[in-house]
Amino acid sequence: MAKERKAFSNLMKAIERGEFVYTGELEPHRSIDLSDVKDWATTLKNTGKIVAANVTDNPRSDSAISSLVAAYLIQRDVGLETIYQLRTADRNRLALLSDILGAAALGLKNILALTGDHTKIGTTPAAKPVFDLDGTQLVALIHSLVYEGKDLDGNEIHGPKPEINVGVAGNPNMDPLEAEVLKLERKAEVGADFVQTQVVFDVEIARKYLRAVEHIGIPVLIGIFPPRSYGQASFFDKYVPGVTVPKEFIEAFKKFNEIEDKARRKEKINEYNVEYFVNFIKEVKKEKACAGIHIMAVGYPDVIGPIIEGVEK
Amino acid sequence: MIITREKPIEEILSYIEPYKKILVVGCDGCVQPPRGLREAEKLASMIEMAKKAKGQEVEVAATTVTRQCCIEGLRNQLKVDGYDALVSMACGIGVQVLTMVFPELPTFPAQNTVFIGYEEKREGNMYEACVACGDCMLGYTGGICPVARCAKGLMNGPCGGCVDGKCEVEVEIRDWKGEVVEVVKNDCAWYLIFNRLKQIGRLDLYRMYRPPKNWALATGPRRL
Ligand code: SF4
Ligand code: SF4
């Protein structure tokens, strides 16, 4: 069902070699100073296990520096491959094409094609939302540029074709799951190379999803977010739409919260995260569709290395 | 039907400040809630009272027409001799057609034109359901419009913002003064589409890829 697929990026090449891959997440702010983001990128790179990292594009419709520019600067200065997130919420098909070609000219090899949150929920609610294309149509546009050297109106691009792999977002928490599976079939049909999912805590939900999309033949990276505190854990439980956090997980964090000694509390939380997510990953790794893990926790280096090592042990 | 909301009376008064003989023109066409003779008379007396309270000399009359969006109908039905300004109770089209037919008079809107929609019942809630995109796709979407009813107007939804069948975007329900009375989450249009297509055994229509829409067909001003 999936379309012609070549591996251009380190990420896709590793997946094609059959490696179990890890990606991380970088969130540049509404600022021209990228130093903290680069620091985090360096930490991710130094794990030696993270093959690439997403660079978010106006996440939650909070305005931020251009993700194209940030993705380029991080890749250049840190030497970690980036996955440039591009949302259709803010750009029409002309602007998208300009940015895709721009990304390819700058040597970016991955784009995550997103529709994006509605502008009304972010920092700039009075903005005119664009949504000229949706995420799926953006995949089609990128695929057409990469393989046909044409946009969706048939306008040819001059010179070499861009070499870009295109990822999409998946939502294992979607109810009914059938709607999500058919949607992913649609995205694969028009040329999606890989999927990164929303945060999942419950291994059963991840497993169900992976089995349901296996027939599509598209590599899936399951999204995880080891929380640093009880506050973060319950935030996911209560406020992140659609994300279910298992009861025992929340209960455990509630207990840690009662530990007075900060260092001790931190140690306990780290231990629990490592154990929980090592087991989680070992389970999802057994599924054929699972090509890797997308670690979304930003600025929590203590557990990333140990989780990955724990899985490999 | 075209749904309109009354403008604040202060705004209407500010438009007609310089004029003494005013005709408020209702519309018996599709505009909802009703904006006919009764409503025109009510606005006329409000204007008169407000102006007189300020000690301004004024004469305000009210009338109505079958529909304000027909040039010929307006020419036949409406007499404006002796007036020096018109106030339209109709949608934005009515205001513009009055302007065309009676170029010698200024015409001012008494309404904010809000959307093309339907109502639950008389004087019930009103819902937007079509934005006149020029290329109706209801045949592929189980009779539920994603252009008007999906907050992002997506062709290949639902997006990740659909949770428990509700849309991530909150919507303000406004009263006829434009005040927010409630903030709610609408049903996700694509969730409705999925369920509808499943119900009629046409999930093939849901599964299919829909290419980008031709927005040139919705780019105005359009003519037929
Ligand atoms: S698809 Fe276009 S014409 Fe059809 S109901 Fe929706 S907006 Fe109106
Ligand atoms: S949640 Fe549904 S209605 Fe809302 S923007 Fe997404 S697809 Fe459209």
Coordinates of C-alpha atoms and ligand atoms in Angstrom, one line a residue:
Chain A
M1 CA 0.0 0.0 0.0
A2 CA 2.9 2.4 0.8
K3 CA 4.3 4.3 -2.1
E4 CA 7.8 4.2 -3.5
R5 CA 10.2 4.9 -0.7
K6 CA 13.8 5.8 -0.8
A7 CA 15.9 6.5 2.3
F8 CA 17.6 9.9 2.2
S9 CA 18.0 10.7 5.9
N10 CA 20.1 8.9 8.5
L11 CA 16.8 8.2 10.2
M12 CA 15.3 6.4 7.3
K13 CA 18.6 4.6 6.4
A14 CA 18.8 3.3 10.0
I15 CA 15.2 2.1 9.8
E16 CA 15.9 0.4 6.5
R17 CA 18.9 -1.4 8.0
G18 CA 16.5 -2.8 10.5
E19 CA 17.9 -0.8 13.5
F20 CA 15.6 0.1 16.3
V21 CA 15.8 3.9 16.3
Y22 CA 15.3 6.7 18.8
T23 CA 14.4 10.2 18.0
G24 CA 14.2 13.2 20.3
E25 CA 12.4 16.5 20.4
L26 CA 13.6 20.1 20.4
E27 CA 11.3 23.1 21.0
P28 CA 12.7 26.4 19.9
H29 CA 11.0 29.4 21.6
R30 CA 9.8 32.8 20.5
S31 CA 13.4 34.0 20.5
I32 CA 16.4 34.3 18.2
D33 CA 18.6 32.7 20.9
L34 CA 18.9 29.0 20.3
S35 CA 21.6 28.2 22.8
D36 CA 19.4 26.2 25.3
V37 CA 17.9 24.2 22.4
K38 CA 21.4 23.5 21.0
D39 CA 22.5 22.4 24.5
W40 CA 19.6 19.9 24.6
A41 CA 20.4 18.8 21.1
T42 CA 24.0 18.2 22.2
T43 CA 22.8 16.1 25.1
L44 CA 20.6 14.1 22.8
K45 CA 23.5 13.6 20.4
N46 CA 25.9 12.6 23.2
T47 CA 23.7 9.7 24.1
G48 CA 25.0 8.2 21.0
K49 CA 21.6 6.6 20.4
I50 CA 19.4 9.3 19.2
V51 CA 19.6 9.3 15.4
A52 CA 17.6 12.5 14.8
A53 CA 15.5 15.1 16.6
N54 CA 12.2 16.9 15.7
V55 CA 12.2 20.7 15.7
T56 CA 8.8 21.9 16.5
D57 CA 6.8 24.4 14.4
N58 CA 4.7 26.8 16.4
P59 CA 3.7 24.0 18.8
R60 CA 0.2 24.5 20.3
S61 CA 0.0 27.5 18.0
D62 CA 2.4 29.4 20.3
S63 CA 4.5 31.5 18.0
A64 CA 8.2 30.7 17.8
I65 CA 11.2 31.2 15.6
S66 CA 11.0 29.6 12.2
S67 CA 11.4 25.8 12.6
L68 CA 13.1 25.7 9.2
V69 CA 15.9 28.0 10.4
A70 CA 16.2 26.4 13.8
A71 CA 16.3 22.9 12.2
Y72 CA 19.1 24.0 9.9
L73 CA 21.1 25.8 12.6
I74 CA 20.9 22.9 15.0
Q75 CA 21.8 20.4 12.4
R76 CA 24.8 22.6 11.3
D77 CA 26.1 23.5 14.7
V78 CA 25.4 20.4 16.7
G79 CA 25.7 17.8 14.1
L80 CA 22.5 16.0 15.0
E81 CA 20.1 15.3 12.1
T82 CA 16.9 17.2 12.5
I83 CA 13.3 16.4 11.6
Y84 CA 11.9 19.7 10.5
Q85 CA 8.2 20.0 11.6
L86 CA 6.1 21.8 9.1
R87 CA 2.4 22.7 9.8
T88 CA -0.2 23.7 7.3
A89 CA -2.0 25.9 9.8
D90 CA 0.1 28.9 8.9
R91 CA 1.1 28.5 5.3
N92 CA -0.7 28.0 2.0
R93 CA 0.6 25.7 -0.7
L94 CA 2.9 28.3 -2.2
A95 CA 4.6 29.0 1.0
L96 CA 4.8 25.3 1.8
L97 CA 6.5 24.6 -1.5
S98 CA 9.0 27.4 -0.9
D99 CA 9.9 26.1 2.5
I100 CA 10.2 22.5 1.3
L101 CA 12.6 23.5 -1.4
G102 CA 14.4 25.8 1.1
A103 CA 14.8 22.9 3.5
A104 CA 16.2 20.6 0.8
A105 CA 18.6 23.3 -0.3
L106 CA 19.8 23.6 3.3
G107 CA 20.5 19.9 3.5
L108 CA 17.5 19.0 5.7
K109 CA 16.5 15.4 5.1
N110 CA 13.3 14.9 7.1
I111 CA 10.1 16.7 7.3
L112 CA 7.3 15.9 9.7
A113 CA 4.1 16.9 7.8
L114 CA 1.5 18.3 10.2
T115 CA -1.8 20.0 10.0
G116 CA -1.1 21.7 13.4
D117 CA -3.2 23.0 16.2
H118 CA -5.8 25.6 15.3
T119 CA -4.4 29.2 15.6
K120 CA -7.4 30.1 17.8
I121 CA -5.9 28.0 20.7
G122 CA -2.5 29.7 20.8
T123 CA -0.8 33.0 21.4
T124 CA -2.4 34.7 18.4
P125 CA -6.0 33.7 18.3
A126 CA -7.2 36.5 16.0
A127 CA -4.9 35.2 13.2
K128 CA -6.5 34.1 10.0
P129 CA -6.0 30.4 10.0
V130 CA -4.7 29.0 6.7
F131 CA -5.2 25.2 6.4
D132 CA -5.1 25.5 2.6
L133 CA -3.7 22.0 2.7
D134 CA -4.1 19.4 5.4
G135 CA -1.3 17.2 6.7
T136 CA -2.1 14.4 4.3
Q137 CA -2.1 16.8 1.3
L138 CA 1.3 18.1 2.5
V139 CA 2.6 14.6 2.3
A140 CA 1.3 14.3 -1.2
L141 CA 3.0 17.6 -2.1
I142 CA 6.4 16.5 -0.7
H143 CA 6.2 13.1 -2.3
S144 CA 5.4 14.7 -5.7
L145 CA 8.3 17.1 -5.4
V146 CA 10.7 14.4 -4.3
Y147 CA 9.7 11.7 -6.8
E148 CA 8.2 13.6 -9.7
G149 CA 10.0 16.9 -9.4
K150 CA 6.6 18.6 -9.7
D151 CA 4.1 20.4 -7.4
L152 CA 0.5 19.2 -7.2
D153 CA -0.4 21.5 -10.1
G154 CA 2.2 19.9 -12.3
N155 CA 4.6 22.8 -12.2
E156 CA 8.1 21.4 -12.6
I157 CA 11.0 22.4 -10.4
H158 CA 14.3 23.2 -12.1
G159 CA 17.4 21.2 -11.4
P160 CA 17.8 18.3 -8.9
K161 CA 14.8 17.0 -7.0
P162 CA 14.7 17.5 -3.3
E163 CA 15.8 14.5 -1.2
I164 CA 13.5 14.4 1.8
N165 CA 11.8 11.8 3.8
V166 CA 8.4 12.6 5.1
G167 CA 6.9 11.6 8.4
V168 CA 3.4 11.9 9.7
A169 CA 1.8 12.0 13.2
G170 CA -0.2 9.0 14.4
N171 CA -2.7 8.9 17.2
P172 CA -2.9 5.5 19.0
N173 CA -5.3 7.1 21.5
M174 CA -7.9 7.8 18.8
D175 CA -11.3 6.4 19.5
P176 CA -12.5 4.8 17.3
L177 CA -9.1 3.4 16.2
E178 CA -10.6 2.3 12.9
A179 CA -10.9 6.0 11.9
E180 CA -7.2 6.4 12.7
V181 CA -6.1 3.3 10.8
L182 CA -7.9 4.2 7.6
K183 CA -6.4 7.7 7.9
L184 CA -2.9 6.3 8.1
E185 CA -3.7 4.1 5.1
R186 CA -4.6 7.3 3.3
K187 CA -1.3 9.0 4.4
A188 CA 0.8 6.0 3.4
E189 CA -1.0 5.9 0.0
V190 CA 0.2 9.4 -0.8
G191 CA 3.7 8.8 0.3
A192 CA 4.4 9.0 4.1
D193 CA 7.7 7.3 5.0
F194 CA 7.4 7.0 8.7
V195 CA 5.0 7.7 11.6
Q196 CA 5.7 9.3 15.0
T197 CA 2.9 8.9 17.4
Q198 CA 1.4 11.0 20.1
V199 CA 2.5 10.2 23.7
V200 CA 1.5 6.8 24.9
F201 CA 1.8 5.6 28.5
D202 CA -0.3 2.5 28.3
V203 CA 1.5 -0.4 26.6
E204 CA -1.8 -2.0 25.6
I205 CA -2.8 1.0 23.7
A206 CA 0.5 1.1 21.8
R207 CA 0.3 -2.6 21.1
K208 CA -3.3 -2.4 19.8
Y209 CA -2.3 0.4 17.5
L210 CA 0.9 -1.3 16.2
R211 CA -1.1 -4.4 15.3
A212 CA -3.9 -2.4 13.7
V213 CA -1.5 -0.6 11.4
E214 CA 0.9 -3.4 10.7
H215 CA -0.7 -4.3 7.3
I216 CA 0.2 -0.8 6.0
G217 CA 3.9 -1.5 6.1
I218 CA 4.9 1.8 7.4
P219 CA 7.5 2.1 10.2
V220 CA 6.1 3.5 13.4
L221 CA 8.0 5.3 16.2
I222 CA 5.9 5.3 19.4
G223 CA 6.0 8.6 21.3
I224 CA 6.9 8.5 25.0
F225 CA 7.2 11.2 27.6
P226 CA 8.9 10.2 30.9
P227 CA 7.5 12.8 33.3
R228 CA 9.9 14.6 35.7
S229 CA 7.4 15.1 38.5
Y230 CA 3.9 14.2 39.8
G231 CA 2.8 17.5 38.3
Q232 CA 3.9 16.6 34.8
A233 CA 2.4 13.1 35.1
S234 CA -1.0 14.3 36.2
F235 CA -0.9 17.1 33.6
F236 CA -0.8 14.4 30.9
D237 CA -3.6 12.5 32.7
K238 CA -5.9 15.5 33.1
Y239 CA -5.1 18.0 30.5
V240 CA -3.6 16.3 27.4
P241 CA -6.6 15.4 25.4
G242 CA -6.9 11.7 24.6
V243 CA -3.9 10.6 26.6
T244 CA -4.5 8.0 29.2
V245 CA -2.0 7.4 32.0
P246 CA -2.4 4.1 33.8
K247 CA -3.6 4.4 37.4
E248 CA -0.6 2.7 38.9
F249 CA 1.7 5.1 37.1
I250 CA -0.1 8.1 38.6
E251 CA -0.3 6.5 42.0
A252 CA 3.5 5.8 42.0
F253 CA 4.2 9.5 41.2
K254 CA 1.8 10.6 43.8
K255 CA 3.8 8.6 46.4
F256 CA 7.1 10.1 45.2
N257 CA 5.7 13.5 45.6
E258 CA 5.4 12.9 49.3
I259 CA 9.2 12.3 49.6
E260 CA 10.6 15.4 51.4
D261 CA 14.2 15.1 50.3
K262 CA 14.5 16.5 46.8
A263 CA 17.5 14.5 45.7
R264 CA 15.9 11.3 47.0
R265 CA 12.6 12.2 45.3
K266 CA 14.4 12.8 42.0
E267 CA 16.3 9.5 42.3
K268 CA 13.1 7.6 42.9
I269 CA 11.3 9.2 40.0
N270 CA 14.3 8.5 37.7
E271 CA 14.4 4.9 38.8
Y272 CA 10.7 4.4 38.2
N273 CA 10.8 6.1 34.8
V274 CA 13.7 3.9 33.7
E275 CA 12.1 0.7 34.8
Y276 CA 8.7 1.6 33.5
F277 CA 9.8 2.7 30.1
V278 CA 12.4 0.0 29.6
N279 CA 9.6 -2.5 30.1
F280 CA 7.3 -0.5 27.9
I281 CA 9.8 -0.3 25.1
K282 CA 10.8 -4.0 25.3
E283 CA 7.1 -4.8 24.9
V284 CA 6.4 -2.6 21.9
K285 CA 9.7 -3.5 20.3
K286 CA 8.3 -7.0 19.8
E287 CA 5.7 -5.7 17.4
K288 CA 6.6 -5.9 13.8
A289 CA 5.3 -2.4 13.0
C290 CA 7.4 -0.7 15.7
A291 CA 10.6 0.8 14.2
G292 CA 11.6 2.8 17.2
I293 CA 10.7 5.3 19.9
H294 CA 10.2 9.0 19.8
I295 CA 11.2 10.5 23.2
M296 CA 9.4 13.8 23.7
A297 CA 10.6 14.7 27.1
V298 CA 12.6 18.0 26.7
G299 CA 15.3 18.8 29.2
Y300 CA 15.3 15.6 31.2
P301 CA 18.6 14.0 30.3
D302 CA 19.0 11.8 33.4
V303 CA 16.7 9.0 32.1
I304 CA 17.2 9.0 28.4
G305 CA 20.6 7.2 28.4
P306 CA 19.6 4.7 31.0
I307 CA 16.3 3.9 29.3
I308 CA 18.0 3.2 26.0
E309 CA 20.7 1.2 27.7
G310 CA 18.2 -0.8 29.7
V311 CA 16.3 -1.8 26.5
E312 CA 19.5 -2.9 24.9
K313 CA 20.7 -5.0 27.8
Chain B
M1 CA -30.8 30.9 5.5
I2 CA -28.5 33.8 6.2
I3 CA -28.1 34.4 9.9
T4 CA -27.6 38.0 11.1
R5 CA -27.1 39.7 14.5
E6 CA -28.3 43.2 15.3
K7 CA -25.6 45.8 15.5
P8 CA -25.5 47.8 18.8
I9 CA -27.9 50.7 18.6
E10 CA -25.0 53.1 19.3
E11 CA -23.2 52.0 16.2
I12 CA -26.3 52.5 14.1
L13 CA -26.9 55.9 15.6
S14 CA -23.4 56.9 14.8
Y15 CA -23.9 56.1 11.1
I16 CA -27.1 58.2 10.8
E17 CA -26.0 61.1 13.0
P18 CA -26.1 63.6 10.1
Y19 CA -29.5 62.6 8.6
K20 CA -33.0 63.8 9.5
K21 CA -35.3 61.6 7.4
I22 CA -34.6 58.0 7.7
L23 CA -36.2 54.9 6.2
V24 CA -35.6 51.5 7.9
V25 CA -36.0 48.7 5.3
G26 CA -36.9 45.2 6.5
C27 CA -36.4 42.1 4.5
D28 CA -38.9 39.2 4.2
G29 CA -36.4 36.9 2.5
C30 CA -34.2 34.3 4.1
V31 CA -32.5 36.4 6.7
Q32 CA -33.0 35.0 10.2
P33 CA -34.1 35.7 12.9
P34 CA -37.0 37.6 11.2
R35 CA -36.0 41.1 10.0
G36 CA -39.4 42.1 8.5
L37 CA -41.8 45.0 9.1
R38 CA -42.2 44.4 12.8
E39 CA -38.5 44.4 13.4
A40 CA -38.0 47.4 11.2
E41 CA -40.7 49.3 13.1
K42 CA -39.1 48.5 16.4
L43 CA -35.7 49.8 15.2
A44 CA -37.3 52.9 13.8
S45 CA -38.9 53.8 17.1
M46 CA -35.6 53.1 18.9
I47 CA -33.8 55.4 16.6
E48 CA -36.5 58.1 16.9
M49 CA -36.5 57.9 20.7
A50 CA -32.7 58.1 21.0
K51 CA -32.4 61.0 18.6
K52 CA -35.2 62.9 20.3
A53 CA -33.6 62.3 23.7
K54 CA -30.6 64.1 22.3
G55 CA -32.8 66.9 21.1
Q56 CA -32.3 66.1 17.5
E57 CA -35.0 66.6 14.9
V58 CA -35.8 63.4 13.2
E59 CA -38.4 61.5 11.2
V60 CA -38.0 57.7 11.0
A61 CA -40.3 55.4 9.0
A62 CA -40.3 51.7 8.5
T63 CA -41.2 49.4 5.6
T64 CA -40.2 46.0 4.2
V65 CA -39.7 44.2 0.9
T66 CA -40.0 40.6 -0.3
R67 CA -36.2 40.3 -0.5
Q68 CA -33.5 42.9 -0.6
C69 CA -31.2 40.8 -2.8
C70 CA -33.2 41.4 -6.0
I71 CA -32.6 44.6 -8.0
E72 CA -35.8 44.4 -10.0
G73 CA -37.9 43.6 -6.9
L74 CA -36.5 46.6 -5.0
R75 CA -37.1 48.9 -8.0
N76 CA -40.8 47.8 -8.1
Q77 CA -41.5 47.7 -4.4
L78 CA -39.5 50.4 -2.7
K79 CA -40.2 54.2 -2.8
V80 CA -37.5 56.3 -1.1
D81 CA -38.5 59.8 -2.2
G82 CA -38.1 62.3 0.6
Y83 CA -35.7 60.3 2.7
D84 CA -32.1 61.2 3.2
A85 CA -30.7 57.9 4.5
L86 CA -31.7 54.1 4.4
V87 CA -31.0 51.6 7.2
S88 CA -31.1 48.0 6.0
M89 CA -32.3 45.2 8.2
A90 CA -31.0 42.6 5.7
C91 CA -27.7 40.8 5.3
G92 CA -24.6 42.4 3.7
I93 CA -26.1 41.6 0.3
G94 CA -29.2 43.6 1.0
V95 CA -27.2 46.6 2.1
Q96 CA -25.2 46.5 -1.1
V97 CA -28.2 46.0 -3.4
L98 CA -30.0 49.0 -1.8
T99 CA -26.8 51.0 -2.4
M100 CA -26.9 50.0 -6.1
V101 CA -30.6 50.6 -6.6
F102 CA -30.6 54.0 -4.7
P103 CA -27.2 55.5 -5.4
E104 CA -28.5 58.9 -4.4
L105 CA -29.0 57.8 -0.8
P106 CA -26.5 56.5 1.7
T107 CA -27.5 53.0 3.0
F108 CA -26.3 51.7 6.4
P109 CA -26.3 48.2 7.8
A110 CA -28.3 47.5 11.0
Q111 CA -27.0 43.9 11.1
N112 CA -23.8 41.9 11.3
T113 CA -24.0 39.1 8.8
V114 CA -22.7 36.1 10.6
F115 CA -23.1 32.9 8.5
I116 CA -25.2 30.7 6.3
G117 CA -26.8 28.2 8.6
Y118 CA -29.8 26.3 9.9
E119 CA -31.8 26.5 13.2
E120 CA -32.9 24.0 15.7
K121 CA -36.4 25.4 15.9
R122 CA -38.0 28.8 15.8
E123 CA -35.9 31.1 18.0
G124 CA -33.6 28.2 18.8
N125 CA -29.9 27.8 18.4
M126 CA -28.4 28.5 14.9
Y127 CA -25.6 26.6 13.4
E128 CA -23.2 27.5 10.6
A129 CA -23.2 24.7 8.0
C130 CA -22.0 26.0 4.5
V131 CA -19.6 28.7 3.4
A132 CA -20.5 28.6 -0.3
C133 CA -17.1 27.1 -1.3
G134 CA -18.2 26.7 -4.9
D135 CA -17.4 22.9 -5.2
C136 CA -19.8 21.0 -2.9
M137 CA -18.2 17.9 -1.5
L138 CA -21.2 16.7 0.6
G139 CA -21.4 13.7 -1.8
Y140 CA -18.1 12.3 -0.4
T141 CA -18.6 13.2 3.2
G142 CA -22.0 11.7 4.1
G143 CA -23.9 14.9 3.8
I144 CA -21.8 16.7 6.5
C145 CA -19.8 19.7 5.4
P146 CA -16.1 19.6 6.4
V147 CA -15.4 23.0 4.9
A148 CA -17.9 24.8 7.2
R149 CA -18.2 22.5 10.1
C150 CA -14.6 21.4 10.7
A151 CA -12.8 24.3 12.4
K152 CA -9.8 23.8 10.1
G153 CA -11.8 23.0 7.0
L154 CA -9.9 19.8 6.5
M155 CA -10.4 17.5 3.5
N156 CA -8.7 14.5 5.1
G157 CA -9.7 14.7 8.7
P158 CA -10.0 14.2 11.5
C159 CA -7.0 15.9 12.9
G160 CA -5.2 15.0 16.2
G161 CA -7.5 17.5 18.0
C162 CA -10.5 15.2 17.9
V163 CA -11.0 13.8 21.4
D164 CA -14.2 11.9 22.4
G165 CA -15.8 13.1 19.2
K166 CA -15.3 16.8 20.1
C167 CA -13.2 19.4 18.3
E168 CA -10.1 21.0 20.0
V169 CA -11.4 24.4 19.1
E170 CA -13.8 26.0 21.6
V171 CA -16.6 28.0 20.2
E172 CA -18.4 31.0 21.7
I173 CA -22.2 30.8 21.5
R174 CA -23.3 34.5 21.3
D175 CA -26.6 36.0 22.0
W176 CA -28.2 38.4 19.6
K177 CA -26.3 41.3 21.1
G178 CA -23.1 39.5 20.3
E179 CA -22.3 38.8 24.0
V180 CA -20.8 35.4 24.7
V181 CA -23.3 33.3 26.7
E182 CA -21.5 30.0 26.7
V183 CA -18.2 28.5 25.4
V184 CA -18.7 25.0 24.1
K185 CA -16.8 22.3 22.2
N186 CA -18.5 21.4 18.9
D187 CA -18.8 17.9 17.6
C188 CA -15.8 17.2 15.4
A189 CA -17.1 17.3 11.9
W190 CA -14.9 14.5 10.8
Y191 CA -16.0 12.3 13.7
L192 CA -19.6 12.9 12.5
I193 CA -18.5 12.1 8.9
F194 CA -16.7 8.9 9.9
N195 CA -19.8 7.7 11.8
R196 CA -22.2 8.7 9.1
L197 CA -20.2 7.0 6.4
K198 CA -19.9 3.9 8.5
Q199 CA -23.6 3.9 9.1
I200 CA -24.4 3.9 5.4
G201 CA -21.7 1.4 4.6
R202 CA -19.5 3.8 2.7
L203 CA -16.2 3.9 4.7
D204 CA -14.5 3.7 1.3
L205 CA -15.5 7.4 1.0
Y206 CA -13.8 8.1 4.3
R207 CA -10.7 6.1 3.4
M208 CA -10.1 7.8 0.1
Y209 CA -7.6 10.6 -0.3
R210 CA -9.1 13.9 -1.2
P211 CA -6.7 16.2 -3.1
P212 CA -6.4 19.9 -2.3
K213 CA -9.5 21.9 -2.9
N214 CA -9.7 24.4 -5.7
W215 CA -10.0 27.6 -3.7
A216 CA -10.0 29.6 -6.9
L217 CA -13.7 28.6 -7.1
A218 CA -14.2 30.4 -3.8
T219 CA -12.2 33.4 -4.6
G220 CA -14.4 36.4 -5.0
P221 CA -16.0 38.4 -6.2
R222 CA -17.7 35.5 -8.0
R223 CA -20.4 35.8 -10.8
L224 CA -22.9 33.5 -12.3
Ligands
SF4_1 S1 -18.9 21.6 0.6 FE1 -18.9 23.8 0.0 S2 -20.9 24.1 -1.0 FE2 -21.0 22.1 0.0 S3 -21.9 22.6 2.0 FE3 -19.7 22.7 2.3 S4 -19.2 24.9 2.0 FE4 -21.3 24.5 1.2
SF4_2 S1 -11.1 18.2 15.7 FE1 -12.4 17.7 13.9 S2 -13.6 19.5 13.5 FE2 -12.0 20.1 14.9 S3 -10.4 20.8 13.5 FE3 -9.9 18.7 13.9 S4 -10.9 17.5 12.2 FE4 -11.8 19.6 12.2

